[in-house]
Coordinates of C-alpha atoms in Angstrom, one line a residue:
Chain A
M237 CA 0.0 -0.1 -0.1
A238 CA 1.1 3.5 -0.9
D239 CA 2.7 5.6 1.9
T240 CA 0.1 8.4 2.1
D241 CA 2.0 11.0 4.3
F242 CA 1.9 13.9 2.8
L243 CA 5.2 14.8 1.8
N244 CA 5.3 11.2 0.2
V245 CA 2.2 11.9 -1.7
N246 CA 3.6 15.2 -3.0
A247 CA 6.6 13.2 -4.1
G248 CA 3.8 11.7 -6.5
R249 CA 2.2 14.9 -7.8
S250 CA 3.2 18.5 -9.0
Y251 CA 2.1 19.8 -5.7
P252 CA 3.4 22.7 -4.8
L253 CA 4.0 23.5 -8.1
I254 CA 0.9 23.6 -10.5
Y255 CA 0.0 20.6 -12.7
P256 CA 1.3 20.2 -15.1
G257 CA 5.0 20.8 -13.9
D258 CA 8.1 20.8 -15.8
S259 CA 9.0 17.4 -16.9
S260 CA 12.9 18.2 -16.6
L261 CA 12.2 18.3 -12.7
D262 CA 11.2 15.5 -11.1
S263 CA 8.4 15.4 -8.7
S264 CA 9.7 14.3 -6.1
V265 CA 12.2 16.5 -6.0
I266 CA 10.1 19.7 -4.5
L267 CA 7.6 18.8 -1.7
D268 CA 6.3 21.6 0.0
A269 CA 6.6 25.2 0.1
G270 CA 5.2 28.2 1.6
F271 CA 5.4 31.6 0.6
V272 CA 4.5 35.4 2.8
M273 CA 4.8 37.7 0.4
G274 CA 5.2 41.3 1.9
L275 CA 4.3 44.5 1.8
S276 CA 7.3 45.6 -0.6
A277 CA 6.4 42.9 -3.2
V278 CA 3.4 44.3 -4.4
F279 CA 1.7 40.7 -5.1
E280 CA -1.9 40.8 -6.0
H281 CA -3.9 37.3 -6.4
P282 CA -4.5 36.1 -9.2
D283 CA -2.7 37.9 -11.5
D284 CA 0.6 37.7 -10.1
Y285 CA 2.2 34.2 -9.5
L286 CA 5.7 32.7 -8.2
Y287 CA 7.6 30.4 -10.9
L288 CA 10.6 28.0 -10.2
R289 CA 13.3 30.0 -12.6
K290 CA 15.9 27.6 -12.3
V291 CA 18.1 25.1 -10.2
Y292 CA 21.7 24.9 -10.6
R293 CA 24.6 23.5 -8.1
E294 CA 27.6 25.8 -6.7
Q295 CA 30.5 23.1 -5.7
E296 CA 28.5 21.0 -2.7
T297 CA 24.8 23.2 -2.7
I298 CA 22.2 23.3 -4.9
Y299 CA 20.3 26.0 -5.4
F300 CA 16.2 26.9 -6.1
D301 CA 16.0 30.3 -7.9
V302 CA 12.1 31.3 -7.4
R303 CA 11.1 34.3 -8.9
S304 CA 7.6 36.5 -9.6
N305 CA 6.2 38.8 -12.0
A306 CA 5.0 40.8 -9.3
D307 CA 6.0 44.8 -9.2
G308 CA 7.8 44.6 -6.0
M309 CA 9.7 41.7 -6.6
A310 CA 11.7 42.7 -9.8
G311 CA 15.4 42.1 -9.0
Q312 CA 14.5 40.0 -5.9
H313 CA 14.1 36.4 -5.8
F314 CA 13.8 33.3 -3.5
L315 CA 17.2 31.9 -3.2
F316 CA 16.8 28.3 -1.8
S317 CA 20.1 26.7 -1.0
F318 CA 20.5 22.8 -0.1
P319 CA 23.6 20.7 0.6
V320 CA 24.1 17.8 -2.0
D321 CA 23.7 15.2 0.6
S322 CA 20.1 16.7 1.7
T323 CA 17.7 14.2 2.9
W324 CA 14.1 13.4 2.4
G325 CA 11.9 16.3 4.0
D326 CA 14.9 19.1 4.4
Y327 CA 13.8 22.1 4.2
S328 CA 15.4 26.0 3.7
V329 CA 13.9 29.0 5.1
V330 CA 14.8 32.0 3.1
D331 CA 14.0 35.8 3.2
A332 CA 13.8 37.5 -0.2
S333 CA 16.9 38.7 -1.2
P334 CA 18.3 40.8 -4.6
V335 CA 19.5 39.2 -7.6
E336 CA 23.0 39.1 -8.8
Q337 CA 23.9 42.2 -11.4
G338 CA 22.8 41.2 -14.5
D339 CA 21.1 37.6 -13.8
W340 CA 17.5 39.0 -14.4
P341 CA 15.4 37.7 -17.2
Q342 CA 12.2 39.1 -17.1
P343 CA 9.1 36.8 -16.1
I344 CA 7.6 34.4 -18.6
S345 CA 4.9 36.4 -19.5
S346 CA 7.1 39.3 -20.9
S347 CA 7.8 39.9 -24.3
S348 CA 11.2 41.4 -23.5
S349 CA 12.5 37.8 -22.1
G350 CA 16.2 38.0 -21.5
Q351 CA 16.7 41.4 -20.9
A352 CA 18.5 42.0 -17.6
V353 CA 17.7 44.8 -15.5
S354 CA 19.6 46.1 -12.0
P355 CA 19.2 43.9 -9.0
G356 CA 16.4 45.0 -6.2
V357 CA 17.5 46.7 -2.9
E358 CA 17.8 44.8 0.5
D359 CA 14.1 45.1 1.8
Q360 CA 12.9 43.1 4.7
D361 CA 9.7 43.3 3.7
I362 CA 9.9 41.7 0.5
G363 CA 9.0 38.1 2.2
F364 CA 10.0 34.9 2.9
A365 CA 9.5 31.7 2.1
Y366 CA 10.2 27.9 3.1
L367 CA 10.9 25.1 0.5
C368 CA 11.0 21.5 1.4
V369 CA 12.9 18.8 -1.1
G370 CA 12.4 15.2 -1.2
N371 CA 14.5 12.8 -3.6
V372 CA 17.7 15.1 -4.3
E373 CA 19.6 12.4 -5.1
L374 CA 17.6 12.1 -8.3
L375 CA 18.4 15.5 -9.1
L376 CA 22.2 15.0 -8.5
E377 CA 21.9 12.8 -11.9
T378 CA 21.4 16.2 -13.8
L379 CA 23.4 18.5 -11.9
S380 CA 26.3 16.1 -11.2
S381 CA 29.2 18.6 -11.2
D382 CA 29.8 22.2 -10.0
G383 CA 28.5 24.8 -12.3
T384 CA 25.7 22.7 -13.7
E385 CA 22.2 24.1 -13.6
L386 CA 18.6 22.9 -14.3
W387 CA 16.7 25.5 -16.4
T388 CA 13.4 24.4 -16.1
S389 CA 11.8 24.1 -19.3
S390 CA 8.7 26.3 -18.6
Q391 CA 9.3 27.9 -15.6
P392 CA 6.6 26.3 -13.3
M393 CA 4.3 28.3 -11.0
F394 CA 3.8 27.6 -7.6
E395 CA 0.3 26.6 -6.5
P396 CA -1.6 29.9 -5.5
A397 CA -2.8 28.6 -2.1
V398 CA 0.6 28.4 -1.1
I399 CA 1.4 32.1 -1.5
Q400 CA 0.2 34.9 1.6
S401 CA 0.2 38.0 0.5
L402 CA 0.3 40.5 3.1
Y403 CA 0.2 43.4 0.6
G404 CA -2.0 46.7 2.0
H405 CA -2.1 44.9 5.3
Y406 CA 0.0 47.2 7.3
V407 CA 2.1 50.4 7.4
K408 CA 5.6 50.5 6.9
S409 CA 6.9 53.9 7.5
V410 CA 5.1 57.2 8.1
T411 CA 7.2 60.3 6.2
L412 CA 6.6 63.8 7.0
A413 CA 6.1 66.4 4.3
N414 CA 4.8 69.5 3.2
E415 CA 3.0 70.9 0.0
P416 CA 5.8 74.0 -1.0
R417 CA 5.0 77.6 0.3
I418 CA 4.2 79.9 -2.1
T419 CA 5.9 82.9 -2.7
A420 CA 5.6 86.5 -3.5
D421 CA 7.0 88.0 -6.6
T422 CA 7.8 91.0 -4.4
C423 CA 7.7 91.9 -0.5
V424 CA 5.5 93.5 1.5
D425 CA 8.0 96.9 1.0
G426 CA 7.7 96.6 -2.8
S427 CA 11.3 94.9 -3.2
S428 CA 12.0 92.2 -5.5
S429 CA 12.4 89.0 -3.6
S430 CA 15.1 86.7 -4.3
L431 CA 13.7 83.6 -2.6
S432 CA 13.4 81.0 -4.5
Q433 CA 11.9 77.9 -2.9
Q434 CA 12.8 74.2 -3.2
G435 CA 10.0 72.5 -5.7
S436 CA 9.1 75.6 -7.2
S437 CA 10.4 77.9 -10.4
S438 CA 10.7 81.6 -10.0
S439 CA 7.2 81.7 -10.4
S440 CA 5.0 82.0 -7.5
Q441 CA 3.2 79.3 -7.8
P442 CA 4.8 76.1 -6.6
A443 CA 5.3 73.3 -8.6
D444 CA 3.0 70.1 -7.7
V445 CA 5.5 68.1 -5.5
V446 CA 5.4 67.4 -1.6
I447 CA 8.8 68.3 -0.3
P448 CA 9.8 65.9 2.7
T449 CA 10.4 67.2 5.7
S450 CA 13.6 65.3 5.8
G451 CA 15.1 62.1 4.3
E452 CA 14.1 59.7 6.9
S453 CA 10.9 57.4 6.8
R454 CA 10.0 57.0 10.3
T455 CA 8.7 53.7 11.7
G456 CA 8.0 52.6 15.0
A457 CA 5.4 54.2 17.8
Q458 CA 4.5 57.4 16.4
V459 CA 4.0 60.9 19.2
F460 CA 2.1 63.8 17.6
F461 CA 2.3 67.1 19.1
A462 CA -0.4 69.8 18.7
G463 CA 1.4 73.1 17.6
Y464 CA 0.0 76.4 16.7
N465 CA -3.7 76.7 16.3
A466 CA -3.7 72.8 16.2
T467 CA -5.7 70.3 17.7
I468 CA -4.8 66.6 18.2
D469 CA -7.6 64.5 19.4
T470 CA -8.8 60.5 20.0
R471 CA -12.4 59.2 19.1
D472 CA -13.0 56.0 20.7
D473 CA -15.8 55.0 19.3
D474 CA -14.4 54.5 15.8
N475 CA -10.6 54.3 16.9
A476 CA -10.2 57.5 15.4
L477 CA -7.1 60.3 15.6
V478 CA -8.3 64.0 14.8
L479 CA -6.1 66.3 13.7
G480 CA -7.9 69.8 14.0
A481 CA -7.5 73.4 13.8
R482 CA -8.7 75.9 16.1
L483 CA -7.6 79.5 16.9
G484 CA -5.3 79.4 19.7
A485 CA -5.2 75.7 20.6
G486 CA -2.1 73.7 20.9
E487 CA 0.6 76.1 21.4
G488 CA -1.4 79.2 20.5
L489 CA -1.0 81.5 18.0
P490 CA 2.0 81.4 15.4
C491 CA 4.1 84.0 16.6
E492 CA 7.4 83.0 14.3
E493 CA 8.1 81.6 11.2
I494 CA 7.7 77.9 10.5
P495 CA 10.6 75.9 9.0
R496 CA 9.1 73.0 7.3
T497 CA 12.4 71.6 6.5
P498 CA 16.2 71.8 6.9
Y499 CA 16.5 73.8 3.6
E500 CA 14.1 76.2 5.3
E501 CA 15.9 76.6 8.3
L502 CA 19.2 78.0 6.3
L503 CA 16.9 80.4 4.6
L504 CA 15.8 81.8 7.9
A505 CA 19.2 81.9 9.3
A506 CA 20.4 83.7 6.2
G507 CA 17.4 86.4 6.7
Y508 CA 15.1 85.6 4.2
K509 CA 11.3 85.7 5.1
L510 CA 9.7 82.2 4.2
D511 CA 6.1 82.8 2.9
L512 CA 6.0 86.1 4.6
A513 CA 3.9 84.8 7.5
D514 CA 3.2 87.9 9.4
R515 CA 4.5 87.6 13.1
C516 CA 2.4 88.5 16.3
G517 CA 1.7 92.1 16.5
D518 CA 3.0 92.8 12.7
V519 CA -0.3 93.5 11.4
L520 CA -3.7 95.2 12.2
F521 CA -6.3 92.4 12.5
T522 CA -8.9 94.0 14.5
I523 CA -9.3 97.8 15.7
N524 CA -10.9 98.3 19.2
G525 CA -11.6 94.5 18.6
V526 CA -13.9 94.7 15.7
P527 CA -12.7 92.6 12.9
P528 CA -13.2 94.0 9.1
L529 CA -15.3 92.8 6.5
N530 CA -15.1 89.7 5.0
S531 CA -13.7 91.8 2.1
G532 CA -11.0 93.0 4.0
E533 CA -12.7 96.7 4.3
F534 CA -12.6 98.3 7.7
L535 CA -15.0 101.2 8.0
L536 CA -14.7 104.0 9.7
E537 CA -18.4 106.3 9.5
A538 CA -18.8 109.6 11.4
D539 CA -22.2 110.2 12.8
G540 CA -24.3 113.5 12.2
S541 CA -22.2 116.1 11.3
G542 CA -18.8 114.2 11.0
I543 CA -16.7 114.8 8.0
I544 CA -14.2 111.5 6.8
Q545 CA -11.6 112.8 4.3
R546 CA -9.5 110.4 2.7
S547 CA -6.2 110.8 0.8
S548 CA -3.2 108.6 0.6
G549 CA -2.5 107.0 3.7
Q550 CA -4.2 109.3 5.7
I551 CA -7.7 109.4 7.3
T552 CA -8.8 112.9 8.4
L553 CA -11.5 113.1 10.5
A554 CA -13.6 116.5 11.0
V555 CA -16.4 117.0 13.1
E556 CA -18.7 120.4 13.2
V557 CA -19.7 120.8 17.2
R558 CA -22.3 123.5 17.3
K559 CA -22.6 124.9 20.5
S560 CA -26.4 125.2 21.5
C561 CA -26.2 128.5 23.4
D562 CA -24.9 130.6 20.5
N563 CA -24.7 128.5 17.5
S564 CA -21.4 128.9 16.5
V565 CA -19.6 126.2 15.0
V566 CA -16.4 124.6 15.9
E567 CA -14.3 122.4 13.8
S568 CA -12.2 119.9 15.1
E569 CA -9.8 117.6 13.5
F570 CA -8.6 113.9 14.5
Chain I
M18 CA 6.0 14.7 -15.3
P19 CA 5.4 11.0 -15.4
T20 CA 1.8 10.0 -16.4
G21 CA -0.4 7.0 -15.4
R22 CA 0.4 7.9 -12.0
V23 CA -3.3 6.6 -10.3
I24 CA -2.1 6.1 -6.9
F25 CA -1.1 10.1 -6.0
P26 CA -3.4 12.4 -8.1
E27 CA -2.4 15.9 -8.8
W28 CA -3.6 18.0 -6.3
R29 CA -6.4 19.5 -7.7
L30 CA -7.7 16.6 -9.1
F31 CA -7.5 15.2 -5.9
H32 CA -9.5 17.7 -4.0
R33 CA -12.1 17.5 -6.7
D34 CA -13.9 14.7 -5.0
G35 CA -13.5 15.7 -1.2
A36 CA -14.6 18.1 0.9
Y37 CA -11.3 20.3 1.1
P38 CA -10.7 22.7 1.3
F39 CA -13.8 23.0 3.5
A40 CA -13.4 20.9 6.9
E41 CA -14.1 17.4 6.9
G42 CA -17.7 16.9 8.4
T43 CA -18.9 19.5 7.0
S44 CA -22.4 19.4 5.0
R45 CA -22.0 21.8 2.3
V46 CA -25.8 22.0 2.4
N47 CA -27.7 24.8 4.1
A48 CA -31.0 25.2 5.1
E49 CA -32.8 25.9 1.7
G50 CA -31.3 22.7 0.4
R51 CA -28.6 24.8 -1.7
V52 CA -25.6 22.3 -2.4
I53 CA -22.0 23.3 -2.6
P54 CA -20.4 20.4 -4.8
D55 CA -17.1 19.1 -3.7
S56 CA -15.8 19.7 -7.3
V57 CA -16.1 23.6 -7.5
F58 CA -13.4 24.7 -4.8
V59 CA -10.1 22.5 -4.7
D60 CA -7.8 24.7 -2.7
G61 CA -7.5 28.1 -0.7
R62 CA -5.8 30.1 1.9
L63 CA -7.5 32.9 4.0
H64 CA -5.8 35.1 5.7
P65 CA -8.1 38.7 6.5
V66 CA -6.6 41.1 8.8
G67 CA -8.3 40.4 12.4
G68 CA -9.8 36.7 11.1
L69 CA -10.2 33.8 12.9
S70 CA -9.3 30.5 12.8
D71 CA -12.7 29.5 12.2
M72 CA -13.7 31.0 8.9
Y73 CA -16.9 29.7 6.7
L74 CA -18.6 30.7 3.7
S75 CA -21.2 32.3 5.0
A76 CA -23.2 33.5 1.9
V77 CA -23.5 33.1 -2.1
T78 CA -24.7 35.8 -3.6
L79 CA -26.1 35.9 -7.3
T80 CA -27.3 38.8 -9.3
A81 CA -27.3 39.4 -13.0
G82 CA -24.3 38.0 -14.7
S83 CA -22.2 37.9 -11.1
V84 CA -21.5 35.8 -8.3
E85 CA -20.3 37.1 -4.8
I86 CA -18.8 35.0 -2.0
E87 CA -18.4 35.8 1.2
V88 CA -16.4 34.8 4.1
S89 CA -16.9 35.2 7.8
D90 CA -15.9 34.4 11.0
D91 CA -17.3 34.5 14.6
N92 CA -17.3 38.1 14.2
G93 CA -19.5 38.6 10.8
A94 CA -17.7 39.1 7.3
V95 CA -14.1 39.1 6.7
A96 CA -13.7 38.9 3.0
S97 CA -15.4 38.7 -0.2
C98 CA -15.2 38.4 -3.8
E99 CA -17.1 39.2 -6.5
V100 CA -16.9 37.4 -9.9
D101 CA -18.3 38.2 -13.3
L102 CA -19.5 35.1 -14.5
S103 CA -18.8 36.2 -18.1
S104 CA -15.0 35.8 -17.7
P105 CA -14.8 33.7 -14.5
P106 CA -11.0 33.5 -13.2
Q107 CA -9.8 30.1 -11.9
V108 CA -8.6 31.8 -8.9
L109 CA -10.9 33.9 -6.7
S110 CA -8.9 36.5 -5.0
L111 CA -10.7 37.6 -1.7
Q112 CA -10.3 41.5 0.0
D113 CA -11.9 42.8 3.4
E114 CA -13.9 46.0 3.6
L115 CA -11.2 47.9 2.9
E116 CA -10.0 46.0 -0.3
R117 CA -7.1 44.6 1.3
P118 CA -6.1 41.2 0.0
S119 CA -7.7 38.2 2.3
G120 CA -6.8 35.4 0.7
V121 CA -7.5 33.0 -2.2
L122 CA -10.1 30.4 -3.0
V123 CA -9.1 28.3 -6.0
L124 CA -11.7 26.6 -8.4
S125 CA -11.4 23.4 -9.9
S126 CA -11.9 25.1 -13.4
T127 CA -12.8 28.7 -14.9
G128 CA -16.3 27.2 -15.2
A129 CA -17.1 25.8 -11.9
L130 CA -19.3 28.9 -10.7
E131 CA -21.6 28.1 -13.2
T132 CA -22.8 25.5 -10.9
F133 CA -24.5 28.3 -8.7
S134 CA -26.3 29.7 -12.0
S135 CA -29.1 27.0 -11.2
W136 CA -30.0 29.1 -8.0
S137 CA -32.2 31.8 -7.6
P138 CA -31.1 35.3 -7.7
G139 CA -30.5 36.4 -4.0
R140 CA -28.3 36.0 -1.3
H141 CA -28.3 32.3 -0.1
E142 CA -26.5 32.1 3.6
F143 CA -24.5 29.2 5.1
L144 CA -23.8 28.3 8.9
P145 CA -20.3 27.5 9.8
S146 CA -21.2 23.8 10.4
Q147 CA -22.2 23.8 6.9
T148 CA -19.4 25.5 5.0
R149 CA -16.6 25.7 7.8
F150 CA -13.1 25.7 5.9
D151 CA -10.4 23.2 7.0
A152 CA -7.8 24.8 10.0
A153 CA -5.1 24.3 7.4
I154 CA -6.0 27.2 5.0
C155 CA -7.2 29.5 7.6
I156 CA -4.3 31.5 8.7
P157 CA -5.2 33.9 11.8
Q158 CA -3.9 37.4 10.8
P159 CA -3.9 39.7 14.2
Q160 CA -4.8 43.1 13.9
S161 CA -1.4 44.0 15.7
G162 CA 0.5 47.2 15.0
V163 CA -0.6 50.1 12.8
R164 CA -2.6 48.2 9.9
G165 CA -3.4 51.4 8.1
F166 CA -4.5 55.2 7.9
Q167 CA -8.6 55.4 6.8
I168 CA -9.9 59.1 6.1
P169 CA -13.5 59.8 6.2
D170 CA -14.2 58.8 2.8
G171 CA -13.3 55.3 3.0
S172 CA -9.9 55.5 1.7
V173 CA -6.9 53.8 3.1
F174 CA -3.7 54.3 2.8
W175 CA -0.5 51.4 3.7
G176 CA 2.7 50.8 3.0
N177 CA 4.9 53.7 3.3
V178 CA 2.7 56.8 3.8
Y179 CA 3.1 60.5 3.7
L180 CA 1.9 63.1 6.0
V181 CA 2.0 66.1 4.0
G182 CA 1.1 69.8 5.1
E183 CA -0.9 71.7 2.9
R184 CA -2.1 74.8 2.9
G185 CA -1.0 76.5 6.3
V186 CA -0.8 73.7 8.1
A187 CA 3.3 72.3 8.6
F188 CA 4.3 68.8 9.8
T189 CA 7.7 69.1 11.4
V190 CA 9.6 66.9 13.9
T191 CA 10.3 68.2 17.3
D192 CA 13.8 68.0 19.2
D193 CA 12.1 65.1 20.9
D194 CA 10.9 63.6 17.3
E195 CA 7.7 64.2 18.0
I196 CA 5.3 64.9 14.9
R197 CA 4.5 68.2 15.4
M198 CA 1.3 70.1 13.1
D199 CA 1.1 73.7 13.0
V200 CA -1.7 75.3 11.6
A201 CA -0.2 78.8 11.1
G202 CA -2.6 79.8 8.2
D203 CA -1.6 80.3 4.2
P204 CA -0.9 84.4 4.2
L205 CA -0.5 84.5 0.8
F206 CA -3.7 82.6 -0.3
R207 CA -5.5 85.0 -2.4
R208 CA -2.3 85.0 -4.6
R209 CA -2.6 80.9 -4.7
V210 CA -6.3 81.2 -5.6
A211 CA -5.9 84.0 -8.3
Q212 CA -3.5 82.4 -9.9
E213 CA -5.2 79.1 -10.3
N214 CA -8.2 81.1 -11.8
G215 CA -6.1 82.9 -14.0
A216 CA -6.9 86.3 -12.4
S217 CA -4.6 89.1 -12.1
F218 CA -3.1 89.8 -8.8
S219 CA -1.2 92.4 -6.9
T220 CA 0.4 92.4 -3.7
P221 CA -1.5 93.5 -1.0
R222 CA -0.1 95.9 1.8
F223 CA -0.9 94.9 4.9
V224 CA -2.1 98.0 7.6
K225 CA 1.0 97.2 9.8
T226 CA 0.9 100.6 12.2
V227 CA -1.0 103.4 12.7
N228 CA 1.1 106.6 13.1
N229 CA 4.1 104.6 13.5
L230 CA 2.5 103.1 16.5
D231 CA 2.2 98.9 15.9
P232 CA -0.6 96.6 17.3
D233 CA -1.0 94.9 20.3
S234 CA 0.4 91.1 20.4
R235 CA -3.2 90.0 19.0
G236 CA -3.0 92.5 16.0
D237 CA -5.5 95.1 17.8
M238 CA -5.1 98.7 17.7
Q239 CA -7.2 100.5 19.9
I240 CA -8.6 104.1 18.9
T241 CA -10.2 105.7 22.3
P242 CA -11.9 109.3 22.6
G243 CA -8.9 110.7 24.5
S244 CA -8.5 111.4 28.2
N245 CA -11.4 111.5 30.7
L246 CA -10.5 115.0 32.3
T247 CA -14.1 115.9 31.5
D248 CA -17.0 114.5 32.8
S249 CA -19.0 114.7 29.9
P250 CA -16.9 114.3 26.9
V251 CA -18.2 114.6 23.6
L252 CA -16.3 112.4 21.5
R253 CA -17.9 108.4 21.1
I254 CA -16.2 105.7 19.2
N255 CA -18.5 102.6 18.7
P256 CA -18.2 99.6 17.3
M257 CA -20.3 98.6 14.2
L258 CA -20.1 95.6 11.8
G259 CA -17.2 95.9 10.1
G260 CA -15.5 99.2 11.7
L261 CA -16.1 102.2 14.1
K262 CA -18.9 104.6 14.0
I263 CA -17.4 108.3 15.3
K264 CA -19.7 110.7 16.6
V265 CA -19.8 114.1 18.8
I266 CA -22.5 114.5 21.1
D267 CA -23.5 118.3 20.8
G268 CA -23.4 119.8 24.3

């Protein structure tokens, strides 16, 4: 009676590869496999897949090279290694790693097969995997000496159910950035501004980019701090972090320029204004506590006999006061 | 691949005739008498975020031209997949309500879902005892760490997320390595709006002093009638909408 243990059964069928397997690789060589594709692999069922690209020998080690057509797997592979004297049921657990320079034929679905691209970069979020082997001795009949390879003729794919994709499952990092500030062609005093911002041309309208606050992506626990006019609250019922604004909240009203990048700190140190932000007390917002109309206009109205005369930069208020007794007129000017 | 091996049929072929990927002992028949044949599903792997180990096929919903498969655990629906029957795949890619990958169900063939075409349109529900999945295909995925940022419109952000300060909002890093948010305003916003609308714009000149006097720290300037040396001053300055009304009271 046949041995029906899981690995024994798999030795007689293509699993974990999809049937029909590659006739150049006996089904008893690979018995089981499992892949956890990390967030950076950008692996999406059902369009993406993993396939066995080749098997080769270097000295006393046999390598199984597994690759994928997933976007994040370009230049990456799972490279499993086994000693040539591996026995039934031995397994190897590996992280995805960059391929060697120049060693990257495109996936089997690509029309540009054979074109090499640059290796990927080290990234612990690509994924990890295991591969379990069985009859390695049979494989050694083909890979008899150092440097020999077994190119799988049809590059067989792995069963989709042995692949777990974590794409979209977690936040990998947080990068702080800010929209470029708009800049003025001329300063308030009328002089020409020589300030040119990152991400913008000499025009006052910034380019459609964002500028990272620093070059570092943030990971791990994060703490939010409410700065000028800012509120940071939590809402338990829907687990929300609420970033809000309220005049005077947080650190109160801003009374200083806020450099958003190290570059802007240099600008400030050099005496530039950033976005002509008005510091506390620099500009009139209200008179006697009264704000202007929505148009920004502030009204001075003289009642009765008052007269307001306006000239450039100057308001003259004259009122006539009639004394009730002699009906004489006195004109006063403020 | 050697042929003629009948002792060890291929993986998918083998599972066409058994309960897998459903657990042994499940009936695959619901209260309406709807039967999910063994030959429909042959494999799977379920790993929805927050999903528990006891997941089951909770509903098959039929509409014109499509089938929706819903997977639930003890807490309710955790993943689903809607399939266009005009071009059915062989691998069903499941997603959770935030459209995150939640696993796969493998069909015996691309036409396997036609089994459901004989069912009446609508939702056909199943109980855990009827369609619980085999434990081997259920991968509990704990909700540990920050899984994503969701904004009110339902969009979810994961991976490398940018927090961008826009139009008067600035994100910086404090000396204590905290994320600081400042809402400092956008003093030149009218210039921005004008340029976006193709309108001309001249730089405004803000009132900064009156008779070389600065406003106070809140930007307020006080204009008062003068000293109160007399008991009956004639000058009155009263606030009104958008300004001040100045008048003199006749003696």
